[in-house]
Tab-separated table of C-alpha atoms in Angstrom:
chain	number	residue	atom	x	y	z
A	1	MET	CA	-121.934	43.395	76.758
A	2	GLU	CA	-124.163	46.433	77.251
A	3	THR	CA	-125.325	46.861	80.834
A	4	PHE	CA	-126.549	50.483	80.876
A	5	GLY	CA	-129.517	52.005	79.113
A	6	ILE	CA	-129.695	55.778	78.900
A	7	LYS	CA	-131.820	56.040	82.066
A	8	GLU	CA	-129.382	53.869	83.999
A	9	SER	CA	-126.483	55.906	82.631
A	10	LEU	CA	-128.032	59.173	83.805
A	11	SER	CA	-128.667	57.710	87.227
A	12	VAL	CA	-125.172	56.313	87.793
A	13	LEU	CA	-123.629	59.608	86.626
A	14	GLY	CA	-125.737	61.591	89.094
A	15	ILE	CA	-127.772	63.433	86.426
A	16	LYS	CA	-131.163	64.658	87.626
A	17	LYS	CA	-134.068	66.353	85.897
A	18	VAL	CA	-132.916	69.695	87.322
A	19	ASN	CA	-129.212	70.146	88.092
A	20	PRO	CA	-127.191	72.966	89.649
A	21	GLY	CA	-124.941	74.538	87.048
A	22	ALA	CA	-122.004	75.761	89.135
A	23	SER	CA	-119.544	73.867	91.294
A	24	THR	CA	-116.254	74.390	93.121
A	25	GLY	CA	-115.385	70.703	92.999
A	26	ILE	CA	-116.690	69.814	96.409
A	27	LYS	CA	-119.891	71.856	96.551
A	28	TRP	CA	-122.678	72.535	94.090
A	29	LEU	CA	-123.770	76.151	94.314
A	30	LYS	CA	-127.152	77.821	94.151
A	31	THR	CA	-127.367	80.198	91.204
A	32	SER	CA	-130.005	82.604	89.923
A	33	GLY	CA	-129.286	82.263	86.196
A	34	LYS	CA	-131.792	81.090	83.633
A	35	ILE	CA	-132.697	77.434	83.187
A	36	ILE	CA	-130.765	75.730	80.366
A	37	GLU	CA	-132.703	72.749	79.029
A	38	SER	CA	-130.897	69.926	77.247
A	39	TYR	CA	-132.859	68.123	74.541
A	40	SER	CA	-131.376	65.082	72.853
A	41	PRO	CA	-130.981	65.540	69.096
A	42	ALA	CA	-131.413	61.768	68.847
A	43	ASP	CA	-135.108	61.710	69.763
A	44	GLY	CA	-136.009	65.278	70.746
A	45	MET	CA	-136.654	64.310	74.361
A	46	LEU	CA	-135.812	66.571	77.288
A	47	ILE	CA	-132.952	64.892	79.153
A	48	GLY	CA	-132.607	67.386	81.978
A	49	SER	CA	-131.765	70.983	82.777
A	50	VAL	CA	-129.223	73.064	84.656
A	51	ARG	CA	-129.471	76.426	86.369
A	52	ALA	CA	-127.030	78.813	84.699
A	53	THR	CA	-124.359	80.619	86.684
A	54	ASP	CA	-125.030	84.266	87.530
A	55	PRO	CA	-122.239	86.903	87.656
A	56	LYS	CA	-122.105	86.952	91.464
A	57	VAL	CA	-121.631	83.189	91.708
A	58	PHE	CA	-119.125	83.278	88.849
A	59	ALA	CA	-116.997	85.772	90.762
A	60	ALA	CA	-117.198	83.601	93.896
A	61	VAL	CA	-116.147	80.494	91.944
A	62	VAL	CA	-113.095	82.244	90.488
A	63	GLU	CA	-112.118	83.516	93.951
A	64	LYS	CA	-112.401	79.996	95.383
A	65	SER	CA	-110.264	78.662	92.523
A	66	LYS	CA	-107.720	81.427	93.087
A	67	GLN	CA	-107.408	80.514	96.762
A	68	ALA	CA	-107.145	76.798	95.961
A	69	PHE	CA	-104.257	77.536	93.599
A	70	LYS	CA	-102.159	78.838	96.484
A	71	GLU	CA	-102.285	75.409	98.115
A	72	TRP	CA	-102.466	73.153	95.037
A	73	ARG	CA	-99.292	74.604	93.482
A	74	LYS	CA	-97.348	73.486	96.578
A	75	TRP	CA	-98.282	69.830	96.076
A	76	PRO	CA	-95.394	67.921	94.435
A	77	ALA	CA	-96.144	67.410	90.753
A	78	PRO	CA	-96.004	63.581	91.012
A	79	LYS	CA	-98.559	63.751	93.824
A	80	ARG	CA	-100.826	65.836	91.583
A	81	GLY	CA	-100.192	63.234	88.898
A	82	GLU	CA	-101.359	60.492	91.227
A	83	VAL	CA	-104.711	62.271	91.583
A	84	VAL	CA	-105.005	62.463	87.793
A	85	ARG	CA	-104.129	58.760	87.566
A	86	GLN	CA	-107.081	58.004	89.818
A	87	ILE	CA	-109.312	60.175	87.621
A	88	GLY	CA	-108.250	57.997	84.684
A	89	GLU	CA	-109.248	54.896	86.645
A	90	ALA	CA	-112.617	56.449	87.505
A	91	LEU	CA	-113.191	57.238	83.826
A	92	ARG	CA	-112.506	53.600	82.995
A	93	LYS	CA	-115.155	52.652	85.527
A	94	TYR	CA	-117.701	55.086	84.072
A	95	LYS	CA	-116.683	54.750	80.419
A	96	GLU	CA	-119.873	53.060	79.260
A	97	PRO	CA	-122.457	55.347	80.917
A	98	LEU	CA	-120.454	58.520	80.156
A	99	GLY	CA	-119.962	57.451	76.537
A	100	LYS	CA	-123.681	56.834	76.293
A	101	LEU	CA	-124.490	60.269	77.723
A	102	VAL	CA	-122.080	61.925	75.264
A	103	SER	CA	-123.790	60.084	72.414
A	104	TYR	CA	-127.315	60.886	73.588
A	105	GLU	CA	-126.805	64.542	74.495
A	106	MET	CA	-124.511	65.499	71.579
A	107	GLY	CA	-125.707	63.090	68.884
A	108	LYS	CA	-122.483	61.345	67.856
A	109	SER	CA	-122.527	57.569	67.488
A	110	TYR	CA	-122.187	55.499	70.638
A	111	GLN	CA	-118.845	54.142	69.416
A	112	GLU	CA	-117.602	57.721	68.976
A	113	GLY	CA	-118.926	58.543	72.447
A	114	LEU	CA	-116.905	55.686	73.907
A	115	GLY	CA	-113.935	56.868	71.850
A	116	GLU	CA	-114.208	60.331	73.347
A	117	VAL	CA	-114.107	58.945	76.884
A	118	GLN	CA	-111.137	56.792	75.896
A	119	GLU	CA	-109.422	59.981	74.764
A	120	MET	CA	-109.969	61.345	78.282
A	121	ILE	CA	-108.397	58.215	79.742
A	122	ASP	CA	-105.455	58.529	77.368
A	123	ILE	CA	-104.763	62.153	78.321
A	124	CYS	CA	-104.852	61.143	81.998
A	125	ASP	CA	-102.187	58.517	81.290
A	126	PHE	CA	-100.124	61.091	79.386
A	127	ALA	CA	-100.464	63.639	82.184
A	128	VAL	CA	-99.399	61.144	84.853
A	129	GLY	CA	-96.096	60.559	83.050
A	130	LEU	CA	-95.752	64.279	82.424
A	131	SER	CA	-96.005	64.978	86.157
A	132	ARG	CA	-92.464	63.604	86.515
A	133	GLN	CA	-91.118	65.394	83.426
A	134	LEU	CA	-91.907	69.095	83.857
A	135	HIS	CA	-88.366	69.866	82.803
A	136	GLY	CA	-86.438	73.075	82.321
A	137	LEU	CA	-83.065	73.846	80.733
A	138	THR	CA	-79.560	74.694	81.899
A	139	MET	CA	-77.149	76.896	79.984
A	140	HIS	CA	-73.611	78.207	80.441
A	141	SER	CA	-73.092	81.720	81.735
A	142	GLU	CA	-70.552	84.106	80.237
A	143	ARG	CA	-69.601	85.116	83.784
A	144	PRO	CA	-67.309	82.980	85.962
A	145	SER	CA	-68.793	81.155	88.952
A	146	HIS	CA	-72.328	81.645	87.620
A	147	ARG	CA	-74.961	79.094	86.718
A	148	MET	CA	-78.008	79.784	84.554
A	149	TYR	CA	-81.140	77.707	84.113
A	150	GLU	CA	-84.797	77.894	83.167
A	151	GLN	CA	-87.688	76.479	85.124
A	152	TYR	CA	-91.457	76.425	84.782
A	153	HIS	CA	-93.948	77.389	87.496
A	154	PRO	CA	-97.743	76.987	87.641
A	155	LEU	CA	-99.604	79.839	85.972
A	156	GLY	CA	-102.762	80.130	88.086
A	157	VAL	CA	-106.488	79.806	87.365
A	158	ILE	CA	-107.082	78.407	83.869
A	159	GLY	CA	-110.366	79.228	82.135
A	160	VAL	CA	-111.645	76.560	79.742
A	161	ILE	CA	-114.409	77.256	77.201
A	162	SER	CA	-115.382	74.089	75.329
A	163	ALA	CA	-117.655	73.335	72.375
A	164	PHE	CA	-120.584	70.950	72.011
A	165	ASN	CA	-118.992	68.573	69.485
A	166	PHE	CA	-116.467	67.182	71.978
A	167	PRO	CA	-118.315	67.905	75.215
A	168	VAL	CA	-115.864	66.116	77.528
A	169	ALA	CA	-112.566	65.353	75.728
A	170	VAL	CA	-111.415	68.915	75.051
A	171	TRP	CA	-112.000	69.867	78.686
A	172	SER	CA	-109.842	66.929	79.734
A	173	TRP	CA	-107.043	67.928	77.328
A	174	ASN	CA	-106.799	71.224	79.185
A	175	SER	CA	-107.629	70.288	82.749
A	176	MET	CA	-105.497	67.147	83.158
A	177	LEU	CA	-102.402	68.960	81.899
A	178	ALA	CA	-103.198	72.095	83.907
A	179	TRP	CA	-103.695	70.064	87.086
A	180	VAL	CA	-100.372	68.235	86.915
A	181	CYS	CA	-98.753	71.609	86.152
A	182	GLY	CA	-100.194	72.921	89.437
A	183	ASP	CA	-102.977	75.100	88.031
A	184	THR	CA	-106.650	75.163	88.942
A	185	CYS	CA	-109.442	75.161	86.342
A	186	VAL	CA	-112.761	76.926	85.804
A	187	TRP	CA	-114.732	75.242	83.002
A	188	LYS	CA	-117.504	76.834	80.969
A	189	PRO	CA	-118.994	73.991	78.934
A	190	SER	CA	-121.187	74.489	75.881
A	191	GLU	CA	-124.741	75.417	76.781
A	192	LYS	CA	-125.798	72.788	74.202
A	193	THR	CA	-124.297	69.902	76.224
A	194	PRO	CA	-124.417	70.956	79.883
A	195	LEU	CA	-125.227	67.549	81.358
A	196	CYS	CA	-121.932	66.049	80.208
A	197	SER	CA	-120.146	68.626	82.348
A	198	ILE	CA	-122.237	67.716	85.392
A	199	ALA	CA	-121.308	64.061	84.933
A	200	CYS	CA	-117.585	64.863	84.628
A	201	GLN	CA	-117.639	67.031	87.719
A	202	ASN	CA	-119.360	64.290	89.702
A	203	ILE	CA	-116.676	61.780	88.654
A	204	VAL	CA	-113.787	64.139	89.441
A	205	SER	CA	-115.278	65.301	92.759
A	206	GLU	CA	-115.427	61.714	93.979
A	207	VAL	CA	-111.666	61.335	93.380
A	208	PHE	CA	-110.842	64.749	94.832
A	209	ARG	CA	-112.699	64.060	98.085
A	210	VAL	CA	-110.764	60.834	98.670
A	211	ASN	CA	-107.461	62.654	98.119
A	212	ASN	CA	-108.320	65.816	100.096
A	213	VAL	CA	-107.743	68.022	97.059
A	214	PRO	CA	-108.437	71.680	97.879
A	215	GLU	CA	-111.899	72.911	97.005
A	216	GLY	CA	-111.664	75.038	93.880
A	217	VAL	CA	-109.161	72.999	91.861
A	218	SER	CA	-111.962	71.833	89.544
A	219	CYS	CA	-114.784	74.319	88.975
A	220	ILE	CA	-117.730	74.487	86.586
A	221	VAL	CA	-119.729	77.539	85.518
A	222	ASN	CA	-122.516	76.584	83.126
A	223	GLY	CA	-124.021	79.400	81.105
A	224	ASP	CA	-124.159	81.159	77.759
A	225	ALA	CA	-121.837	83.659	76.068
A	226	VAL	CA	-122.213	86.077	78.989
A	227	ILE	CA	-120.220	83.725	81.219
A	228	GLY	CA	-117.605	83.358	78.504
A	229	GLN	CA	-117.286	87.137	78.364
A	230	LEU	CA	-116.894	87.355	82.137
A	231	MET	CA	-114.184	84.711	81.971
A	232	SER	CA	-112.354	86.540	79.174
A	233	LYS	CA	-112.402	89.804	81.132
A	234	HIS	CA	-111.417	88.423	84.532
A	235	GLU	CA	-108.005	89.675	85.672
A	236	ASP	CA	-107.459	86.624	87.900
A	237	ILE	CA	-107.624	84.172	84.975
A	238	PRO	CA	-104.222	84.445	83.258
A	239	LEU	CA	-105.052	81.914	80.520
A	240	VAL	CA	-108.338	81.323	78.690
A	241	SER	CA	-108.447	78.232	76.487
A	242	ALA	CA	-111.344	78.547	74.036
A	243	THR	CA	-112.596	75.990	71.527
A	244	GLY	CA	-115.298	76.909	69.031
A	245	SER	CA	-116.015	79.108	66.042
A	246	THR	CA	-113.556	81.594	64.597
A	247	ARG	CA	-116.017	84.387	65.375
A	248	MET	CA	-116.100	83.396	69.040
A	249	GLY	CA	-112.328	82.991	69.167
A	250	LYS	CA	-111.683	86.453	67.780
A	251	ALA	CA	-113.915	87.956	70.472
A	252	VAL	CA	-112.141	86.007	73.226
A	253	ALA	CA	-108.700	86.899	71.874
A	254	LYS	CA	-109.550	90.604	71.721
A	255	THR	CA	-110.909	90.734	75.255
A	256	VAL	CA	-108.102	88.663	76.796
A	257	SER	CA	-105.375	90.575	74.970
A	258	GLU	CA	-106.742	93.916	76.180
A	259	ARG	CA	-105.755	92.879	79.704
A	260	LEU	CA	-102.529	91.254	78.435
A	261	GLY	CA	-103.700	87.775	79.331
A	262	ARG	CA	-103.056	84.628	77.311
A	263	ALA	CA	-105.531	82.992	74.937
A	264	LEU	CA	-105.197	79.408	73.721
A	265	LEU	CA	-107.482	79.175	70.682
A	266	GLU	CA	-108.760	76.076	68.862
A	267	LEU	CA	-111.131	77.378	66.194
A	268	GLY	CA	-112.439	76.525	62.742
A	269	GLY	CA	-111.177	73.994	60.237
A	270	ASN	CA	-111.707	73.635	56.486
A	271	ASN	CA	-109.765	70.464	56.029
A	272	ALA	CA	-108.794	68.774	52.780
A	273	ILE	CA	-107.477	65.415	51.648
A	274	ILE	CA	-105.389	65.419	48.492
A	275	ILE	CA	-105.930	62.136	46.618
A	276	SER	CA	-103.009	61.581	44.281
A	277	GLU	CA	-102.976	59.411	41.161
A	278	ASN	CA	-100.460	57.385	43.196
A	279	ALA	CA	-102.872	56.773	46.087
A	280	ASN	CA	-104.145	53.485	47.429
A	281	LEU	CA	-107.780	54.237	46.610
A	282	ASP	CA	-109.162	51.703	49.092
A	283	MET	CA	-107.432	53.619	51.887
A	284	ALA	CA	-108.371	56.972	50.389
A	285	ILE	CA	-112.075	56.165	50.208
A	286	ARG	CA	-112.117	54.815	53.763
A	287	GLY	CA	-110.312	57.883	55.130
A	288	ALA	CA	-112.499	60.317	53.199
A	289	LEU	CA	-115.728	58.576	54.197
A	290	PHE	CA	-115.152	58.619	57.944
A	291	GLY	CA	-113.564	62.062	57.793
A	292	ALA	CA	-116.593	63.513	56.022
A	293	VAL	CA	-119.498	61.861	57.865
A	294	GLY	CA	-118.072	61.030	61.313
A	295	THR	CA	-119.909	62.969	64.045
A	296	ALA	CA	-122.261	64.046	61.207
A	297	GLY	CA	-119.599	66.432	59.940
A	298	GLN	CA	-119.406	68.266	63.271
A	299	ARG	CA	-115.696	67.892	63.988
A	300	CYS	CA	-113.229	70.716	63.610
A	301	THR	CA	-111.100	68.109	61.795
A	302	THR	CA	-113.936	66.951	59.513
A	303	THR	CA	-112.902	66.380	55.896
A	304	ARG	CA	-114.708	69.124	53.978
A	305	ARG	CA	-112.771	69.083	50.701
A	306	LEU	CA	-111.353	66.306	48.522
A	307	ILE	CA	-108.730	67.544	46.068
A	308	ILE	CA	-108.491	64.708	43.539
A	309	HIS	CA	-106.088	64.124	40.651
A	310	GLU	CA	-107.853	64.238	37.308
A	311	LYS	CA	-106.727	60.691	36.382
A	312	VAL	CA	-108.589	59.126	39.338
A	313	TYR	CA	-111.278	61.790	39.821
A	314	ASN	CA	-114.175	59.901	38.234
A	315	GLN	CA	-113.227	56.648	39.924
A	316	VAL	CA	-113.093	58.292	43.351
A	317	LYS	CA	-116.383	60.076	42.710
A	318	GLU	CA	-118.205	56.885	41.760
A	319	ARG	CA	-116.771	54.892	44.648
A	320	LEU	CA	-117.771	57.586	47.119
A	321	LYS	CA	-121.249	57.734	45.635
A	322	LYS	CA	-121.592	53.984	46.144
A	323	ALA	CA	-120.197	54.147	49.695
A	324	TYR	CA	-122.626	56.931	50.646
A	325	SER	CA	-125.548	54.800	49.440
A	326	HIS	CA	-124.717	52.265	52.156
A	327	LEU	CA	-124.651	54.754	55.047
A	328	LYS	CA	-127.229	54.127	57.750
A	329	ILE	CA	-128.570	57.291	59.389
A	330	GLY	CA	-130.456	57.146	62.670
A	331	ASN	CA	-130.385	57.015	66.437
A	332	PRO	CA	-126.724	57.234	67.497
A	333	LEU	CA	-127.251	54.720	70.305
A	334	ASP	CA	-127.990	52.044	67.693
A	335	PRO	CA	-124.598	50.493	66.779
A	336	MET	CA	-125.907	49.652	63.288
A	337	ASN	CA	-126.115	53.344	62.367
A	338	HIS	CA	-123.136	55.215	60.934
A	339	VAL	CA	-124.442	58.788	61.120
A	340	GLY	CA	-126.384	60.454	63.910
A	341	PRO	CA	-128.155	63.819	64.040
A	342	LEU	CA	-126.896	67.374	63.944
A	343	ILE	CA	-126.817	69.077	67.330
A	344	ASP	CA	-130.037	71.107	66.901
A	345	LYS	CA	-132.459	72.633	64.407
A	346	GLN	CA	-130.321	75.759	64.021
A	347	ALA	CA	-127.529	73.507	62.717
A	348	VAL	CA	-130.020	71.919	60.321
A	349	LYS	CA	-130.962	75.371	59.036
A	350	LEU	CA	-127.308	76.244	58.404
A	351	TYR	CA	-126.871	72.928	56.585
A	352	SER	CA	-129.890	73.590	54.353
A	353	ASN	CA	-128.711	77.132	53.625
A	354	ALA	CA	-125.310	75.781	52.593
A	355	LEU	CA	-126.890	73.314	50.161
A	356	GLY	CA	-128.803	76.169	48.597
A	357	GLN	CA	-125.696	78.305	48.266
A	358	VAL	CA	-123.787	75.448	46.585
A	359	LYS	CA	-126.448	75.415	43.856
A	360	ARG	CA	-126.522	79.203	43.522
A	361	GLU	CA	-122.749	79.332	43.043
A	362	GLY	CA	-122.837	76.663	40.329
A	363	GLY	CA	-121.993	73.505	42.235
A	364	LYS	CA	-123.245	70.134	41.013
A	365	PHE	CA	-124.420	67.520	43.519
A	366	VAL	CA	-123.069	63.996	43.202
A	367	VAL	CA	-125.061	62.899	46.264
A	368	GLU	CA	-128.081	65.034	47.071
A	369	GLY	CA	-128.591	66.175	50.632
A	370	GLY	CA	-131.763	66.992	52.505
A	371	VAL	CA	-133.481	66.868	55.867
A	372	LEU	CA	-134.856	63.467	56.873
A	373	LYS	CA	-138.415	63.135	58.115
A	374	GLY	CA	-140.668	60.363	59.330
A	375	ALA	CA	-140.335	57.549	61.857
A	376	GLY	CA	-137.053	57.687	63.747
A	377	TYR	CA	-136.354	61.259	62.687
A	378	GLU	CA	-138.874	63.061	64.894
A	379	SER	CA	-136.278	65.345	66.452
A	380	GLY	CA	-135.905	67.134	63.120
A	381	CYS	CA	-132.093	67.028	63.395
A	382	TYR	CA	-131.263	64.261	60.928
A	383	VAL	CA	-129.824	65.133	57.513
A	384	LYS	CA	-128.357	63.298	54.536
A	385	PRO	CA	-124.600	63.547	53.988
A	386	ALA	CA	-124.093	65.295	50.641
A	387	ILE	CA	-121.326	65.447	48.020
A	388	ALA	CA	-120.924	68.289	45.547
A	389	GLU	CA	-118.520	69.118	42.707
A	390	VAL	CA	-117.331	72.694	43.223
A	391	LYS	CA	-114.534	75.186	42.734
A	392	ASN	CA	-112.287	76.032	45.651
A	393	GLU	CA	-112.974	79.762	45.316
A	394	TYR	CA	-116.736	79.423	45.919
A	395	LYS	CA	-117.700	81.428	49.006
A	396	ILE	CA	-119.502	78.456	50.520
A	397	VAL	CA	-116.388	76.288	50.068
A	398	GLN	CA	-114.253	78.917	51.791
A	399	HIS	CA	-116.685	78.858	54.720
A	400	GLU	CA	-116.764	76.098	57.347
A	401	THR	CA	-120.239	74.553	57.456
A	402	PHE	CA	-120.536	72.325	60.519
A	403	ALA	CA	-122.441	69.570	58.708
A	404	PRO	CA	-121.765	66.535	56.462
A	405	ILE	CA	-121.203	68.293	53.118
A	406	LEU	CA	-118.172	67.098	51.132
A	407	TYR	CA	-116.752	69.130	48.238
A	408	LEU	CA	-114.915	67.540	45.296
A	409	ILE	CA	-112.223	69.554	43.490
A	410	LYS	CA	-110.076	68.394	40.557
A	411	TYR	CA	-106.341	69.046	40.082
A	412	LYS	CA	-103.584	68.266	37.542
A	413	LYS	CA	-100.235	68.785	39.329
A	414	ILE	CA	-99.154	68.408	42.945
A	415	ASP	CA	-98.171	72.100	43.249
A	416	GLU	CA	-101.705	73.039	42.252
A	417	ALA	CA	-103.182	70.579	44.763
A	418	ILE	CA	-101.149	72.005	47.637
A	419	ALA	CA	-102.107	75.549	46.638
A	420	LEU	CA	-105.778	74.543	46.660
A	421	GLN	CA	-105.349	72.850	50.048
A	422	ASN	CA	-103.784	76.019	51.476
A	423	GLY	CA	-106.208	78.350	49.711
A	424	VAL	CA	-108.599	78.843	52.628
A	425	LYS	CA	-108.462	81.008	55.757
A	426	GLN	CA	-108.407	78.057	58.139
A	427	GLY	CA	-105.349	75.903	58.805
A	428	LEU	CA	-106.135	73.005	61.110
A	429	SER	CA	-105.796	69.546	59.544
A	430	SER	CA	-104.704	68.255	56.156
A	431	SER	CA	-103.844	64.988	54.482
A	432	ILE	CA	-102.391	63.507	51.317
A	433	MET	CA	-103.093	60.019	50.039
A	434	THR	CA	-100.111	58.876	47.968
A	435	ASN	CA	-97.466	56.183	47.697
A	436	ASN	CA	-95.106	58.579	45.941
A	437	MET	CA	-92.303	59.621	48.301
A	438	GLN	CA	-91.623	62.893	46.502
A	439	GLU	CA	-95.265	63.940	46.882
A	440	MET	CA	-95.240	62.961	50.561
A	441	GLU	CA	-92.131	64.955	51.316
A	442	GLN	CA	-93.267	67.992	49.327
A	443	PHE	CA	-96.571	67.985	51.200
A	444	LEU	CA	-94.745	67.909	54.550
A	445	SER	CA	-92.096	70.484	53.595
A	446	ALA	CA	-92.013	74.197	54.404
A	447	ASP	CA	-93.718	74.973	51.084
A	448	GLY	CA	-96.256	72.183	51.563
A	449	SER	CA	-99.319	72.102	53.812
A	450	ASP	CA	-99.730	75.233	55.949
A	451	CYS	CA	-101.823	73.428	58.565
A	452	GLY	CA	-100.957	72.565	62.152
A	453	ILE	CA	-101.647	68.905	61.320
A	454	ALA	CA	-100.383	67.305	58.104
A	455	ASN	CA	-100.956	63.577	57.574
A	456	VAL	CA	-99.889	61.032	54.978
A	457	ASN	CA	-102.143	58.093	54.097
A	458	ILE	CA	-104.567	58.728	56.937
A	459	GLY	CA	-107.516	61.113	57.045
A	460	THR	CA	-107.838	64.544	58.587
A	461	SER	CA	-109.628	63.446	61.766
A	462	GLY	CA	-108.603	61.124	64.569
A	463	ALA	CA	-105.650	62.925	66.144
A	464	GLU	CA	-103.833	61.079	68.938
A	465	ILE	CA	-103.163	62.762	72.282
A	466	GLY	CA	-99.401	62.207	72.070
A	467	GLY	CA	-98.989	65.003	69.527
A	468	ALA	CA	-99.780	68.675	69.987
A	469	PHE	CA	-103.214	69.465	68.552
A	470	GLY	CA	-104.004	72.767	66.852
A	471	GLY	CA	-103.767	74.827	63.711
A	472	GLU	CA	-102.690	78.044	62.054
A	473	LYS	CA	-104.350	81.097	60.467
A	474	GLU	CA	-108.002	81.432	61.544
A	475	THR	CA	-107.745	78.180	63.496
A	476	GLY	CA	-106.084	80.318	66.155
A	477	GLY	CA	-102.522	79.042	66.572
A	478	GLY	CA	-103.128	77.259	69.885
A	479	ARG	CA	-101.740	73.841	70.825
A	480	GLU	CA	-103.365	71.413	73.242
A	481	SER	CA	-102.881	67.831	74.376
A	482	GLY	CA	-99.477	66.201	73.779
A	483	SER	CA	-95.865	67.059	72.973
A	484	ASP	CA	-94.839	70.207	74.889
A	485	ALA	CA	-98.297	71.799	74.943
A	486	TRP	CA	-98.016	71.682	78.753
A	487	LYS	CA	-95.769	74.746	78.661
A	488	THR	CA	-98.784	76.880	77.743
A	489	TYR	CA	-100.196	76.286	81.224
A	490	MET	CA	-97.040	77.447	83.008
A	491	ARG	CA	-94.887	80.533	83.334
A	492	ARG	CA	-91.244	80.380	82.330
A	493	GLN	CA	-88.572	81.766	84.646
A	494	THR	CA	-84.869	82.287	83.895
A	495	ASN	CA	-82.573	81.977	86.924
A	496	THR	CA	-78.946	82.994	87.409
A	497	ILE	CA	-77.003	81.963	90.496
A	498	ASN	CA	-73.692	83.567	91.424
A	499	TYR	CA	-71.799	81.127	93.652
A	500	GLY	CA	-68.585	83.159	93.588
A	501	SER	CA	-67.286	85.930	95.886
A	502	THR	CA	-67.271	88.779	93.303
A	503	LEU	CA	-69.937	90.417	91.170
A	504	PRO	CA	-68.831	90.585	87.529
A	505	LEU	CA	-71.294	92.309	85.181
A	506	ALA	CA	-72.609	90.868	81.939
A	507	GLN	CA	-71.184	91.931	78.573
A	508	GLY	CA	-67.922	92.843	80.345
A	509	ILE	CA	-69.300	96.146	81.601
A	510	LYS	CA	-67.103	97.977	84.119
A	511	PHE	CA	-68.887	99.955	86.832
A	512	ASN	CA	-66.358	101.104	89.425
A	513	ILE	CA	-67.276	103.344	92.329
C-alpha cells in the first residue's frame, strides 16, 4: 500500500529546495559552481536544485578519495562486503520513496522506478557474495621448487559518469563492485537527474557513519561536461566508467587513453528483435511492446528495430498497431499509465526531427507519432510512441534516437535477418523470437549476433545483474555488473615464489659468473 507521496519521498530522502552538489561521503561541501535546477518532466514543476562542483572542490574531493583508498584497501574484503550488505538493507527500507523520486525526476513509470531500486538491491546482494570470491589462479612453473600464481589488488579511485535514464542503478553497478574490490568512488551523475544522486549519497552516508568507513570512499561531484572532462584528465583516477552517448564516450576514451588510464564504456544501442516465422507471436508482441515503449524509449537496450519474416510481417504489424492503440500515456506516478514523458524538451525536439527524417527518407508510418498537448501534458515532454516501415540502410535507422520510435523491416531468410541485425554501428543488445532450434543456435553462434547481449525468446531490455552487461562496436566494449566484470576494477599481479636454495633461470638460460 502506498505510504509516500512525492513531497514525503523528498523529505525522507533528505532532498531540499537547494542542495549542495559535492560530497565526500561524510561531509557536504560548499561549492561555487552554477545552480543546476531539476524540473520534473512529469508536470514541469521545479523539484529542487544543486550547486555544481567547481574545479577546486573537485580536486579536493579526488584527493580525499585517494587518501581514503589507502585505508579502505586494507579492510578485509568480506568486511567491505558487510558494509555493502547493509547498504542493500537500507535500499530496501527506502525503496518506495527512492523509486518515486526516480520516477518523478527522470520520467519513467513508478513501477520501473521501483524496478531500478530493486536492481540496486540485487547488485548489493551479488557484491556481498563476491566479497568472498575475489579469486586468482595458480599455475605450474617450469622451474623446480617454484610456485606461480595470479592475484588481484584494488585499483584505486574509480570515476563513475552516469546517464539520466538510469539515474541510480548504473552507479550502483559500478560502486558496489568497486567497494568490495577495495576501491573508492567519485560519482558524476547526470546534470538532468541530480537529486537522485543526493538521495543515494544520503542513504549510503548513513550506513558508512555507523561502520566508521573512511571519509572519501563514496564521493559525489555534480556538474556538467566540464566535471566529466576533469575526471577524464585526472591522473589519480585510474579507471573512468562512463555511460551515455557514443559521442561522449569517444571523448572520454580519447582523454583517458592519452594518460594511459582505463575507460569502461557503456554507450549507444540500436537493438533489434528478429521475429521468425517460427515464433510464438504472443511472446514476440509482448517483448517488442515493452522493449519499444518502456522508459519512453530511453533505454540503451530499447528495441528500435523489428526484423520480421515476410510470412508473419503483416500479422505482426497489425497486432502491434492494435497494442499501441491501448497504450496509456501520462504522469508516470499513475500506475494506470504505461508510458511517461521524455526527459526534457530537447529530447522532444530530437524525437520530432527523427519523425520528419523518417518521412523524408521514404518511411511509411504504421502508427503516427506526435507531441501531446493539453491537460496532463503541460510539461511539453509527452510524445506518442510511433511505428514506421523502413529500410535498414536509412540514415535515421542507423542512428540511435532516444525516443519511442519503432522501425519495421522485412526479411526472407535467417541469414539475411542476422545481417540486418548486425548492419548498424552499435552492438549492445539483440534478440530472436523463434521455436526453431537451428535458428536459435545460428543466432547465438560466432557468425550470428555481433552484440554483447544475445537473447532467445525474450526482448532486448531487462538484463539481469548476474550476467556481464555491455556491448561491442560503438557501444564501447565495456562490461559492468555480473559475471567477472569485477576484474575491471582491480589490477592483476603475477607472482612467482622460489622456495628452493638455488636460482635456476627461465627457459633454461645459463648465466655463469
